[in-house]
């Protein structure tokens, strides 16, 4: 029996949860200073619980100059005072656990802020000293020049000159984010201490930010190197040695064949990794009205070890990245989803889910039906459950990080601060502004997207097949229809989706299941029986079905 406040003892919990991603700053401001905080987040836990998600991923909340929204960390073991105190953070974790909601945080270890004490010390220390060697230095800016630049909008090189150290330092992201040097075992030990610090406080796992870039080697692209995997294995060993039921989630924006290396043997690296290539292909399939991009990428996705899991998502706090598509596909995606250049950011598109799908409720529902039924653990980005919009004029990726819209009051109910004090203006436009799109209104309206999201989340949680099952594609002649069978133990579900804006019909070859009567899972109504003949299904525009074949 688990006690109140104690989470279920299940080492594979991450296969069955639904993750809700949020930034403390953006969620709810309890003290009226214009920034969301941990106390505000605790106040809103009822809302999160009612949504039905059972794992919260919180973005970095540490002291930081906030030049990369907190991914530029100045101190790994404190709380940014804007968001509250360490006690507030502990209370939040306790309150979440009391509701059986797990909490995962970030281990941003590839780099620190240039304001971190380690970097200040490194600059001042003599060359070749242990302190200096916490970071990666060079006398020239020409080393490792096969490594690509990731933030192409702002950076021209991965090296920046430091006039105190009189040397160049290496950075894969912003120039104010020097990369830590994992060839120095002291760095690994220091970062392991950070990991243990948060585990002791009670977090359930970590998203490992920017993990492919830990180690650099001349003549390589400095990504996914065997030495990087060796470091990760050290991390996992330290995790398993002293802790139980914890999680590593790899942020490796790579092709499936490279990502699967982050699962290691299944028990010696990460438990989970994002499926970055699937995400843009869901958008491509919807725009091209064909299942081909989805089916092809899933075909190229190797099987993963039994204990491992994909993390799947439609949108997140970054640009919709187009790194894992071909050049042609990227041009297509820009033309289809970012017709105005201001919508583009680095190699991607800085827009939220609802505006990407032209605020079409059927399209948003269809995309979510894929998110909740493809193999993996789904992640919902805060605000997408009510169809929040974006503000592409805010610069960098800030347009998808605006305050949560709670009601139609001042500042959308997010904060009592004066408007000018808010960390960001809330959305106020006539389509997506808080007067139109907000939680309170959608709670009152039983046909709202929010109620629909609660229903699909509740449904998904009733069946283990979605998180744990195999996938097998069925290929009807009509390519506008995506069809797949999910199967786990005694549960078999047939998922069908019309990717087109017009009504469709498809003949499905389901002879294997002849004699069975599919049951539509939202309404639990029986469909006609499957026979040896093709099974004919008709669809409304963007219609989808989850049909239970066996339970
Ligand atoms: C990750 C984060 C992104 C951040 C970058 C550098 O990719 O998702 O938001 O800017 O790391 O820290």
mmCIF file with all atom_site columns, N, CA, C and O in Angstrom, residues 246-297:
data_model
loop_
_atom_site.group_PDB
_atom_site.id
_atom_site.type_symbol
_atom_site.label_atom_id
_atom_site.label_alt_id
_atom_site.label_comp_id
_atom_site.label_asym_id
_atom_site.label_entity_id
_atom_site.label_seq_id
_atom_site.pdbx_PDB_ins_code
_atom_site.Cartn_x
_atom_site.Cartn_y
_atom_site.Cartn_z
_atom_site.occupancy
_atom_site.B_iso_or_equiv
_atom_site.pdbx_formal_charge
_atom_site.auth_seq_id
_atom_site.auth_comp_id
_atom_site.auth_asym_id
_atom_site.auth_atom_id
_atom_site.pdbx_PDB_model_num
ATOM 1   N N  . UNK A 1 246 ? 13.574 6.392  -10.773 1.00 0.00 ? 246 UNK A N  1
ATOM 2   C CA . UNK A 1 246 ? 13.849 7.723  -11.313 1.00 0.00 ? 246 UNK A CA 1
ATOM 3   C C  . UNK A 1 246 ? 13.992 7.645  -12.825 1.00 0.00 ? 246 UNK A C  1
ATOM 4   O O  . UNK A 1 246 ? 14.080 6.553  -13.393 1.00 0.00 ? 246 UNK A O  1
ATOM 5   N N  . UNK A 1 247 ? 14.051 8.807  -13.447 1.00 0.00 ? 247 UNK A N  1
ATOM 6   C CA . UNK A 1 247 ? 13.998 8.854  -14.914 1.00 0.00 ? 247 UNK A CA 1
ATOM 7   C C  . UNK A 1 247 ? 15.050 9.794  -15.508 1.00 0.00 ? 247 UNK A C  1
ATOM 8   O O  . UNK A 1 247 ? 15.252 10.891 -15.012 1.00 0.00 ? 247 UNK A O  1
ATOM 9   N N  . UNK A 1 248 ? 15.669 9.346  -16.607 1.00 0.00 ? 248 UNK A N  1
ATOM 10  C CA . UNK A 1 248 ? 16.449 10.235 -17.479 1.00 0.00 ? 248 UNK A CA 1
ATOM 11  C C  . UNK A 1 248 ? 15.721 10.327 -18.816 1.00 0.00 ? 248 UNK A C  1
ATOM 12  O O  . UNK A 1 248 ? 15.430 9.302  -19.442 1.00 0.00 ? 248 UNK A O  1
ATOM 13  N N  . UNK A 1 249 ? 15.479 11.530 -19.250 1.00 0.00 ? 249 UNK A N  1
ATOM 14  C CA . UNK A 1 249 ? 14.857 11.769 -20.560 1.00 0.00 ? 249 UNK A CA 1
ATOM 15  C C  . UNK A 1 249 ? 15.854 12.544 -21.416 1.00 0.00 ? 249 UNK A C  1
ATOM 16  O O  . UNK A 1 249 ? 16.232 13.663 -21.072 1.00 0.00 ? 249 UNK A O  1
ATOM 17  N N  . UNK A 1 250 ? 16.302 11.940 -22.504 1.00 0.00 ? 250 UNK A N  1
ATOM 18  C CA . UNK A 1 250 ? 17.348 12.547 -23.336 1.00 0.00 ? 250 UNK A CA 1
ATOM 19  C C  . UNK A 1 250 ? 16.767 13.555 -24.311 1.00 0.00 ? 250 UNK A C  1
ATOM 20  O O  . UNK A 1 250 ? 15.870 13.222 -25.090 1.00 0.00 ? 250 UNK A O  1
ATOM 21  N N  . UNK A 1 251 ? 17.292 14.786 -24.256 1.00 0.00 ? 251 UNK A N  1
ATOM 22  C CA . UNK A 1 251 ? 16.950 15.739 -25.316 1.00 0.00 ? 251 UNK A CA 1
ATOM 23  C C  . UNK A 1 251 ? 18.031 15.637 -26.382 1.00 0.00 ? 251 UNK A C  1
ATOM 24  O O  . UNK A 1 251 ? 19.053 16.306 -26.320 1.00 0.00 ? 251 UNK A O  1
ATOM 25  N N  . UNK A 1 252 ? 17.820 14.741 -27.321 1.00 0.00 ? 252 UNK A N  1
ATOM 26  C CA . UNK A 1 252 ? 18.772 14.553 -28.405 1.00 0.00 ? 252 UNK A CA 1
ATOM 27  C C  . UNK A 1 252 ? 18.006 14.766 -29.702 1.00 0.00 ? 252 UNK A C  1
ATOM 28  O O  . UNK A 1 252 ? 17.280 13.890 -30.154 1.00 0.00 ? 252 UNK A O  1
ATOM 29  N N  . UNK A 1 253 ? 18.171 15.951 -30.247 1.00 0.00 ? 253 UNK A N  1
ATOM 30  C CA . UNK A 1 253 ? 17.467 16.284 -31.483 1.00 0.00 ? 253 UNK A CA 1
ATOM 31  C C  . UNK A 1 253 ? 18.259 15.681 -32.639 1.00 0.00 ? 253 UNK A C  1
ATOM 32  O O  . UNK A 1 253 ? 19.085 16.342 -33.246 1.00 0.00 ? 253 UNK A O  1
ATOM 33  N N  . UNK A 1 254 ? 18.017 14.396 -32.877 1.00 0.00 ? 254 UNK A N  1
ATOM 34  C CA . UNK A 1 254 ? 18.813 13.617 -33.827 1.00 0.00 ? 254 UNK A CA 1
ATOM 35  C C  . UNK A 1 254 ? 17.889 12.655 -34.572 1.00 0.00 ? 254 UNK A C  1
ATOM 36  O O  . UNK A 1 254 ? 16.731 12.502 -34.219 1.00 0.00 ? 254 UNK A O  1
ATOM 37  N N  . UNK A 1 255 ? 18.453 11.978 -35.582 1.00 0.00 ? 255 UNK A N  1
ATOM 38  C CA . UNK A 1 255 ? 17.690 10.968 -36.314 1.00 0.00 ? 255 UNK A CA 1
ATOM 39  C C  . UNK A 1 255 ? 17.493 9.736  -35.420 1.00 0.00 ? 255 UNK A C  1
ATOM 40  O O  . UNK A 1 255 ? 18.327 9.490  -34.545 1.00 0.00 ? 255 UNK A O  1
ATOM 41  N N  . UNK A 1 256 ? 16.415 8.956  -35.673 1.00 0.00 ? 256 UNK A N  1
ATOM 42  C CA . UNK A 1 256 ? 16.140 7.809  -34.794 1.00 0.00 ? 256 UNK A CA 1
ATOM 43  C C  . UNK A 1 256 ? 17.346 6.897  -34.577 1.00 0.00 ? 256 UNK A C  1
ATOM 44  O O  . UNK A 1 256 ? 17.621 6.481  -33.446 1.00 0.00 ? 256 UNK A O  1
ATOM 45  N N  . UNK A 1 257 ? 18.106 6.626  -35.630 1.00 0.00 ? 257 UNK A N  1
ATOM 46  C CA . UNK A 1 257 ? 19.226 5.692  -35.488 1.00 0.00 ? 257 UNK A CA 1
ATOM 47  C C  . UNK A 1 257 ? 20.274 6.224  -34.508 1.00 0.00 ? 257 UNK A C  1
ATOM 48  O O  . UNK A 1 257 ? 20.946 5.456  -33.811 1.00 0.00 ? 257 UNK A O  1
ATOM 49  N N  . UNK A 1 258 ? 20.437 7.552  -34.450 1.00 0.00 ? 258 UNK A N  1
ATOM 50  C CA . UNK A 1 258 ? 21.385 8.130  -33.484 1.00 0.00 ? 258 UNK A CA 1
ATOM 51  C C  . UNK A 1 258 ? 20.763 8.226  -32.098 1.00 0.00 ? 258 UNK A C  1
ATOM 52  O O  . UNK A 1 258 ? 21.449 8.047  -31.092 1.00 0.00 ? 258 UNK A O  1
ATOM 53  N N  . UNK A 1 259 ? 19.462 8.540  -32.062 1.00 0.00 ? 259 UNK A N  1
ATOM 54  C CA . UNK A 1 259 ? 18.818 8.691  -30.750 1.00 0.00 ? 259 UNK A CA 1
ATOM 55  C C  . UNK A 1 259 ? 18.824 7.382  -29.985 1.00 0.00 ? 259 UNK A C  1
ATOM 56  O O  . UNK A 1 259 ? 19.042 7.375  -28.769 1.00 0.00 ? 259 UNK A O  1
ATOM 57  N N  . UNK A 1 260 ? 18.602 6.264  -30.688 1.00 0.00 ? 260 UNK A N  1
ATOM 58  C CA . UNK A 1 260 ? 18.468 5.019  -29.921 1.00 0.00 ? 260 UNK A CA 1
ATOM 59  C C  . UNK A 1 260 ? 19.741 4.673  -29.145 1.00 0.00 ? 260 UNK A C  1
ATOM 60  O O  . UNK A 1 260 ? 19.689 3.978  -28.152 1.00 0.00 ? 260 UNK A O  1
ATOM 61  N N  . UNK A 1 261 ? 20.864 5.238  -29.559 1.00 0.00 ? 261 UNK A N  1
ATOM 62  C CA . UNK A 1 261 ? 22.084 5.010  -28.768 1.00 0.00 ? 261 UNK A CA 1
ATOM 63  C C  . UNK A 1 261 ? 21.940 5.545  -27.347 1.00 0.00 ? 261 UNK A C  1
ATOM 64  O O  . UNK A 1 261 ? 22.642 5.104  -26.441 1.00 0.00 ? 261 UNK A O  1
ATOM 65  N N  . UNK A 1 262 ? 21.057 6.535  -27.171 1.00 0.00 ? 262 UNK A N  1
ATOM 66  C CA . UNK A 1 262 ? 20.890 7.117  -25.832 1.00 0.00 ? 262 UNK A CA 1
ATOM 67  C C  . UNK A 1 262 ? 20.118 6.201  -24.880 1.00 0.00 ? 262 UNK A C  1
ATOM 68  O O  . UNK A 1 262 ? 20.035 6.462  -23.695 1.00 0.00 ? 262 UNK A O  1
ATOM 69  N N  . UNK A 1 263 ? 19.533 5.115  -25.444 1.00 0.00 ? 263 UNK A N  1
ATOM 70  C CA . UNK A 1 263 ? 18.912 4.117  -24.569 1.00 0.00 ? 263 UNK A CA 1
ATOM 71  C C  . UNK A 1 263 ? 19.958 3.114  -24.079 1.00 0.00 ? 263 UNK A C  1
ATOM 72  O O  . UNK A 1 263 ? 19.686 2.319  -23.181 1.00 0.00 ? 263 UNK A O  1
ATOM 73  N N  . UNK A 1 264 ? 21.149 3.135  -24.704 1.00 0.00 ? 264 UNK A N  1
ATOM 74  C CA . UNK A 1 264 ? 22.199 2.183  -24.332 1.00 0.00 ? 264 UNK A CA 1
ATOM 75  C C  . UNK A 1 264 ? 21.688 0.764  -24.455 1.00 0.00 ? 264 UNK A C  1
ATOM 76  O O  . UNK A 1 264 ? 20.976 0.426  -25.405 1.00 0.00 ? 264 UNK A O  1
ATOM 77  N N  . UNK A 1 265 ? 22.015 -0.063 -23.468 1.00 0.00 ? 265 UNK A N  1
ATOM 78  C CA . UNK A 1 265 ? 21.574 -1.459 -23.506 1.00 0.00 ? 265 UNK A CA 1
ATOM 79  C C  . UNK A 1 265 ? 20.134 -1.569 -23.012 1.00 0.00 ? 265 UNK A C  1
ATOM 80  O O  . UNK A 1 265 ? 19.554 -2.641 -22.990 1.00 0.00 ? 265 UNK A O  1
ATOM 81  N N  . UNK A 1 266 ? 19.561 -0.456 -22.573 1.00 0.00 ? 266 UNK A N  1
ATOM 82  C CA . UNK A 1 266 ? 18.213 -0.480 -22.011 1.00 0.00 ? 266 UNK A CA 1
ATOM 83  C C  . UNK A 1 266 ? 18.229 -0.178 -20.528 1.00 0.00 ? 266 UNK A C  1
ATOM 84  O O  . UNK A 1 266 ? 17.249 0.287  -19.969 1.00 0.00 ? 266 UNK A O  1
ATOM 85  N N  . UNK A 1 267 ? 19.385 -0.418 -19.919 1.00 0.00 ? 267 UNK A N  1
ATOM 86  C CA . UNK A 1 267 ? 19.453 -0.184 -18.469 1.00 0.00 ? 267 UNK A CA 1
ATOM 87  C C  . UNK A 1 267 ? 20.681 0.619  -18.071 1.00 0.00 ? 267 UNK A C  1
ATOM 88  O O  . UNK A 1 267 ? 20.937 0.813  -16.887 1.00 0.00 ? 267 UNK A O  1
ATOM 89  N N  . UNK A 1 268 ? 21.458 1.087  -19.056 1.00 0.00 ? 268 UNK A N  1
ATOM 90  C CA . UNK A 1 268 ? 22.681 1.783  -18.641 1.00 0.00 ? 268 UNK A CA 1
ATOM 91  C C  . UNK A 1 268 ? 22.809 3.216  -19.160 1.00 0.00 ? 268 UNK A C  1
ATOM 92  O O  . UNK A 1 268 ? 23.836 3.852  -18.953 1.00 0.00 ? 268 UNK A O  1
ATOM 93  N N  . UNK A 1 269 ? 21.768 3.739  -19.890 1.00 0.00 ? 269 UNK A N  1
ATOM 94  C CA . UNK A 1 269 ? 21.809 5.160  -20.240 1.00 0.00 ? 269 UNK A CA 1
ATOM 95  C C  . UNK A 1 269 ? 20.453 5.794  -19.892 1.00 0.00 ? 269 UNK A C  1
ATOM 96  O O  . UNK A 1 269 ? 20.078 5.824  -18.745 1.00 0.00 ? 269 UNK A O  1
ATOM 97  N N  . UNK A 1 270 ? 19.698 6.230  -20.920 1.00 0.00 ? 270 UNK A N  1
ATOM 98  C CA . UNK A 1 270 ? 18.463 6.951  -20.607 1.00 0.00 ? 270 UNK A CA 1
ATOM 99  C C  . UNK A 1 270 ? 17.244 6.032  -20.693 1.00 0.00 ? 270 UNK A C  1
ATOM 100 O O  . UNK A 1 270 ? 17.214 5.105  -21.503 1.00 0.00 ? 270 UNK A O  1
ATOM 101 N N  . UNK A 1 271 ? 16.235 6.337  -19.876 1.00 0.00 ? 271 UNK A N  1
ATOM 102 C CA . UNK A 1 271 ? 14.987 5.580  -19.927 1.00 0.00 ? 271 UNK A CA 1
ATOM 103 C C  . UNK A 1 271 ? 14.149 6.035  -21.113 1.00 0.00 ? 271 UNK A C  1
ATOM 104 O O  . UNK A 1 271 ? 13.439 5.252  -21.718 1.00 0.00 ? 271 UNK A O  1
ATOM 105 N N  . UNK A 1 272 ? 14.228 7.332  -21.379 1.00 0.00 ? 272 UNK A N  1
ATOM 106 C CA . UNK A 1 272 ? 13.390 7.907  -22.429 1.00 0.00 ? 272 UNK A CA 1
ATOM 107 C C  . UNK A 1 272 ? 14.195 8.849  -23.315 1.00 0.00 ? 272 UNK A C  1
ATOM 108 O O  . UNK A 1 272 ? 15.215 9.384  -22.898 1.00 0.00 ? 272 UNK A O  1
ATOM 109 N N  . UNK A 1 273 ? 13.667 9.075  -24.526 1.00 0.00 ? 273 UNK A N  1
ATOM 110 C CA . UNK A 1 273 ? 14.240 10.073 -25.429 1.00 0.00 ? 273 UNK A CA 1
ATOM 111 C C  . UNK A 1 273 ? 13.102 10.630 -26.282 1.00 0.00 ? 273 UNK A C  1
ATOM 112 O O  . UNK A 1 273 ? 12.143 9.916  -26.581 1.00 0.00 ? 273 UNK A O  1
ATOM 113 N N  . UNK A 1 274 ? 13.212 11.883 -26.651 1.00 0.00 ? 274 UNK A N  1
ATOM 114 C CA . UNK A 1 274 ? 12.189 12.480 -27.523 1.00 0.00 ? 274 UNK A CA 1
ATOM 115 C C  . UNK A 1 274 ? 12.288 11.889 -28.912 1.00 0.00 ? 274 UNK A C  1
ATOM 116 O O  . UNK A 1 274 ? 13.383 11.631 -29.412 1.00 0.00 ? 274 UNK A O  1
ATOM 117 N N  . UNK A 1 275 ? 11.121 11.729 -29.542 1.00 0.00 ? 275 UNK A N  1
ATOM 118 C CA . UNK A 1 275 ? 11.117 11.366 -30.958 1.00 0.00 ? 275 UNK A CA 1
ATOM 119 C C  . UNK A 1 275 ? 11.001 12.663 -31.759 1.00 0.00 ? 275 UNK A C  1
ATOM 120 O O  . UNK A 1 275 ? 9.917  13.061 -32.148 1.00 0.00 ? 275 UNK A O  1
ATOM 121 N N  . UNK A 1 276 ? 12.136 13.354 -31.968 1.00 0.00 ? 276 UNK A N  1
ATOM 122 C CA . UNK A 1 276 ? 12.096 14.627 -32.690 1.00 0.00 ? 276 UNK A CA 1
ATOM 123 C C  . UNK A 1 276 ? 11.634 14.499 -34.140 1.00 0.00 ? 276 UNK A C  1
ATOM 124 O O  . UNK A 1 276 ? 10.902 15.358 -34.623 1.00 0.00 ? 276 UNK A O  1
ATOM 125 N N  . UNK A 1 277 ? 12.050 13.463 -34.888 1.00 0.00 ? 277 UNK A N  1
ATOM 126 C CA . UNK A 1 277 ? 11.652 13.430 -36.298 1.00 0.00 ? 277 UNK A CA 1
ATOM 127 C C  . UNK A 1 277 ? 10.148 13.209 -36.519 1.00 0.00 ? 277 UNK A C  1
ATOM 128 O O  . UNK A 1 277 ? 9.610  13.637 -37.539 1.00 0.00 ? 277 UNK A O  1
ATOM 129 N N  . UNK A 1 278 ? 9.466  12.580 -35.592 1.00 0.00 ? 278 UNK A N  1
ATOM 130 C CA . UNK A 1 278 ? 8.031  12.311 -35.806 1.00 0.00 ? 278 UNK A CA 1
ATOM 131 C C  . UNK A 1 278 ? 7.220  13.611 -35.828 1.00 0.00 ? 278 UNK A C  1
ATOM 132 O O  . UNK A 1 278 ? 6.311  13.777 -36.640 1.00 0.00 ? 278 UNK A O  1
ATOM 133 N N  . UNK A 1 279 ? 7.573  14.543 -34.946 1.00 0.00 ? 279 UNK A N  1
ATOM 134 C CA . UNK A 1 279 ? 6.761  15.730 -34.733 1.00 0.00 ? 279 UNK A CA 1
ATOM 135 C C  . UNK A 1 279 ? 6.497  16.542 -36.020 1.00 0.00 ? 279 UNK A C  1
ATOM 136 O O  . UNK A 1 279 ? 5.338  16.726 -36.400 1.00 0.00 ? 279 UNK A O  1
ATOM 137 N N  . UNK A 1 280 ? 7.549  16.972 -36.744 1.00 0.00 ? 280 UNK A N  1
ATOM 138 C CA . UNK A 1 280 ? 7.249  17.758 -37.950 1.00 0.00 ? 280 UNK A CA 1
ATOM 139 C C  . UNK A 1 280 ? 6.471  16.957 -38.988 1.00 0.00 ? 280 UNK A C  1
ATOM 140 O O  . UNK A 1 280 ? 5.725  17.523 -39.789 1.00 0.00 ? 280 UNK A O  1
ATOM 141 N N  . UNK A 1 281 ? 6.632  15.625 -38.953 1.00 0.00 ? 281 UNK A N  1
ATOM 142 C CA . UNK A 1 281 ? 5.963  14.801 -39.965 1.00 0.00 ? 281 UNK A CA 1
ATOM 143 C C  . UNK A 1 281 ? 4.459  14.700 -39.708 1.00 0.00 ? 281 UNK A C  1
ATOM 144 O O  . UNK A 1 281 ? 3.688  14.432 -40.623 1.00 0.00 ? 281 UNK A O  1
ATOM 145 N N  . UNK A 1 282 ? 4.060  14.905 -38.466 1.00 0.00 ? 282 UNK A N  1
ATOM 146 C CA . UNK A 1 282 ? 2.615  14.968 -38.194 1.00 0.00 ? 282 UNK A CA 1
ATOM 147 C C  . UNK A 1 282 ? 2.049  16.213 -38.885 1.00 0.00 ? 282 UNK A C  1
ATOM 148 O O  . UNK A 1 282 ? 1.000  16.166 -39.530 1.00 0.00 ? 282 UNK A O  1
ATOM 149 N N  . UNK A 1 283 ? 2.792  17.322 -38.798 1.00 0.00 ? 283 UNK A N  1
ATOM 150 C CA . UNK A 1 283 ? 2.334  18.554 -39.453 1.00 0.00 ? 283 UNK A CA 1
ATOM 151 C C  . UNK A 1 283 ? 2.377  18.421 -40.977 1.00 0.00 ? 283 UNK A C  1
ATOM 152 O O  . UNK A 1 283 ? 1.498  18.900 -41.684 1.00 0.00 ? 283 UNK A O  1
ATOM 153 N N  . UNK A 1 284 ? 3.420  17.735 -41.482 1.00 0.00 ? 284 UNK A N  1
ATOM 154 C CA . UNK A 1 284 ? 3.507  17.537 -42.939 1.00 0.00 ? 284 UNK A CA 1
ATOM 155 C C  . UNK A 1 284 ? 2.346  16.696 -43.426 1.00 0.00 ? 284 UNK A C  1
ATOM 156 O O  . UNK A 1 284 ? 1.711  17.003 -44.433 1.00 0.00 ? 284 UNK A O  1
ATOM 157 N N  . UNK A 1 285 ? 2.057  15.626 -42.697 1.00 0.00 ? 285 UNK A N  1
ATOM 158 C CA . UNK A 1 285 ? 0.982  14.713 -43.106 1.00 0.00 ? 285 UNK A CA 1
ATOM 159 C C  . UNK A 1 285 ? -0.349 15.460 -43.156 1.00 0.00 ? 285 UNK A C  1
ATOM 160 O O  . UNK A 1 285 ? -1.146 15.273 -44.082 1.00 0.00 ? 285 UNK A O  1
ATOM 161 N N  . UNK A 1 286 ? -0.560 16.341 -42.175 1.00 0.00 ? 286 UNK A N  1
ATOM 162 C CA . UNK A 1 286 ? -1.818 17.085 -42.139 1.00 0.00 ? 286 UNK A CA 1
ATOM 163 C C  . UNK A 1 286 ? -1.915 18.061 -43.306 1.00 0.00 ? 286 UNK A C  1
ATOM 164 O O  . UNK A 1 286 ? -2.982 18.244 -43.886 1.00 0.00 ? 286 UNK A O  1
ATOM 165 N N  . UNK A 1 287 ? -0.804 18.688 -43.645 1.00 0.00 ? 287 UNK A N  1
ATOM 166 C CA . UNK A 1 287 ? -0.867 19.671 -44.717 1.00 0.00 ? 287 UNK A CA 1
ATOM 167 C C  . UNK A 1 287 ? -0.923 19.016 -46.084 1.00 0.00 ? 287 UNK A C  1
ATOM 168 O O  . UNK A 1 287 ? -1.605 19.489 -46.985 1.00 0.00 ? 287 UNK A O  1
ATOM 169 N N  . UNK A 1 288 ? -0.186 17.899 -46.231 1.00 0.00 ? 288 UNK A N  1
ATOM 170 C CA . UNK A 1 288 ? -0.169 17.221 -47.544 1.00 0.00 ? 288 UNK A CA 1
ATOM 171 C C  . UNK A 1 288 ? -1.316 16.230 -47.678 1.00 0.00 ? 288 UNK A C  1
ATOM 172 O O  . UNK A 1 288 ? -1.469 15.608 -48.720 1.00 0.00 ? 288 UNK A O  1
ATOM 173 N N  . UNK A 1 289 ? -2.069 16.045 -46.620 1.00 0.00 ? 289 UNK A N  1
ATOM 174 C CA . UNK A 1 289 ? -3.190 15.105 -46.609 1.00 0.00 ? 289 UNK A CA 1
ATOM 175 C C  . UNK A 1 289 ? -2.748 13.715 -47.024 1.00 0.00 ? 289 UNK A C  1
ATOM 176 O O  . UNK A 1 289 ? -3.387 13.061 -47.842 1.00 0.00 ? 289 UNK A O  1
ATOM 177 N N  . UNK A 1 290 ? -1.645 13.273 -46.473 1.00 0.00 ? 290 UNK A N  1
ATOM 178 C CA . UNK A 1 290 ? -1.215 11.904 -46.749 1.00 0.00 ? 290 UNK A CA 1
ATOM 179 C C  . UNK A 1 290 ? -0.489 11.335 -45.537 1.00 0.00 ? 290 UNK A C  1
ATOM 180 O O  . UNK A 1 290 ? 0.227  12.055 -44.846 1.00 0.00 ? 290 UNK A O  1
ATOM 181 N N  . UNK A 1 291 ? -0.655 10.045 -45.331 1.00 0.00 ? 291 UNK A N  1
ATOM 182 C CA . UNK A 1 291 ? -0.032 9.403  -44.171 1.00 0.00 ? 291 UNK A CA 1
ATOM 183 C C  . UNK A 1 291 ? 1.452  9.125  -44.379 1.00 0.00 ? 291 UNK A C  1
ATOM 184 O O  . UNK A 1 291 ? 2.169  8.771  -43.436 1.00 0.00 ? 291 UNK A O  1
ATOM 185 N N  . UNK A 1 292 ? 1.948  9.271  -45.637 1.00 0.00 ? 292 UNK A N  1
ATOM 186 C CA . UNK A 1 292 ? 3.296  8.804  -45.975 1.00 0.00 ? 292 UNK A CA 1
ATOM 187 C C  . UNK A 1 292 ? 4.383  9.296  -45.007 1.00 0.00 ? 292 UNK A C  1
ATOM 188 O O  . UNK A 1 292 ? 5.178  8.482  -44.526 1.00 0.00 ? 292 UNK A O  1
ATOM 189 N N  . UNK A 1 293 ? 4.465  10.604 -44.693 1.00 0.00 ? 293 UNK A N  1
ATOM 190 C CA . UNK A 1 293 ? 5.576  11.017 -43.822 1.00 0.00 ? 293 UNK A CA 1
ATOM 191 C C  . UNK A 1 293 ? 5.570  10.305 -42.466 1.00 0.00 ? 293 UNK A C  1
ATOM 192 O O  . UNK A 1 293 ? 6.645  9.951  -41.952 1.00 0.00 ? 293 UNK A O  1
ATOM 193 N N  . UNK A 1 294 ? 4.395  10.077 -41.909 1.00 0.00 ? 294 UNK A N  1
ATOM 194 C CA . UNK A 1 294 ? 4.317  9.437  -40.594 1.00 0.00 ? 294 UNK A CA 1
ATOM 195 C C  . UNK A 1 294 ? 4.728  7.976  -40.687 1.00 0.00 ? 294 UNK A C  1
ATOM 196 O O  . UNK A 1 294 ? 5.551  7.479  -39.914 1.00 0.00 ? 294 UNK A O  1
ATOM 197 N N  . UNK A 1 295 ? 4.163  7.285  -41.682 1.00 0.00 ? 295 UNK A N  1
ATOM 198 C CA . UNK A 1 295 ? 4.444  5.852  -41.805 1.00 0.00 ? 295 UNK A CA 1
ATOM 199 C C  . UNK A 1 295 ? 5.938  5.645  -42.092 1.00 0.00 ? 295 UNK A C  1
ATOM 200 O O  . UNK A 1 295 ? 6.582  4.775  -41.499 1.00 0.00 ? 295 UNK A O  1
ATOM 201 N N  . UNK A 1 296 ? 6.496  6.497  -42.965 1.00 0.00 ? 296 UNK A N  1
ATOM 202 C CA . UNK A 1 296 ? 7.914  6.318  -43.316 1.00 0.00 ? 296 UNK A CA 1
ATOM 203 C C  . UNK A 1 296 ? 8.830  6.513  -42.123 1.00 0.00 ? 296 UNK A C  1
ATOM 204 O O  . UNK A 1 296 ? 9.750  5.734  -41.903 1.00 0.00 ? 296 UNK A O  1
ATOM 205 N N  . UNK A 1 297 ? 8.592  7.560  -41.326 1.00 0.00 ? 297 UNK A N  1
ATOM 206 C CA . UNK A 1 297 ? 9.513  7.797  -40.209 1.00 0.00 ? 297 UNK A CA 1
ATOM 207 C C  . UNK A 1 297 ? 9.355  6.708  -39.147 1.00 0.00 ? 297 UNK A C  1
ATOM 208 O O  . UNK A 1 297 ? 10.337 6.300  -38.526 1.00 0.00 ? 297 UNK A O  1
#
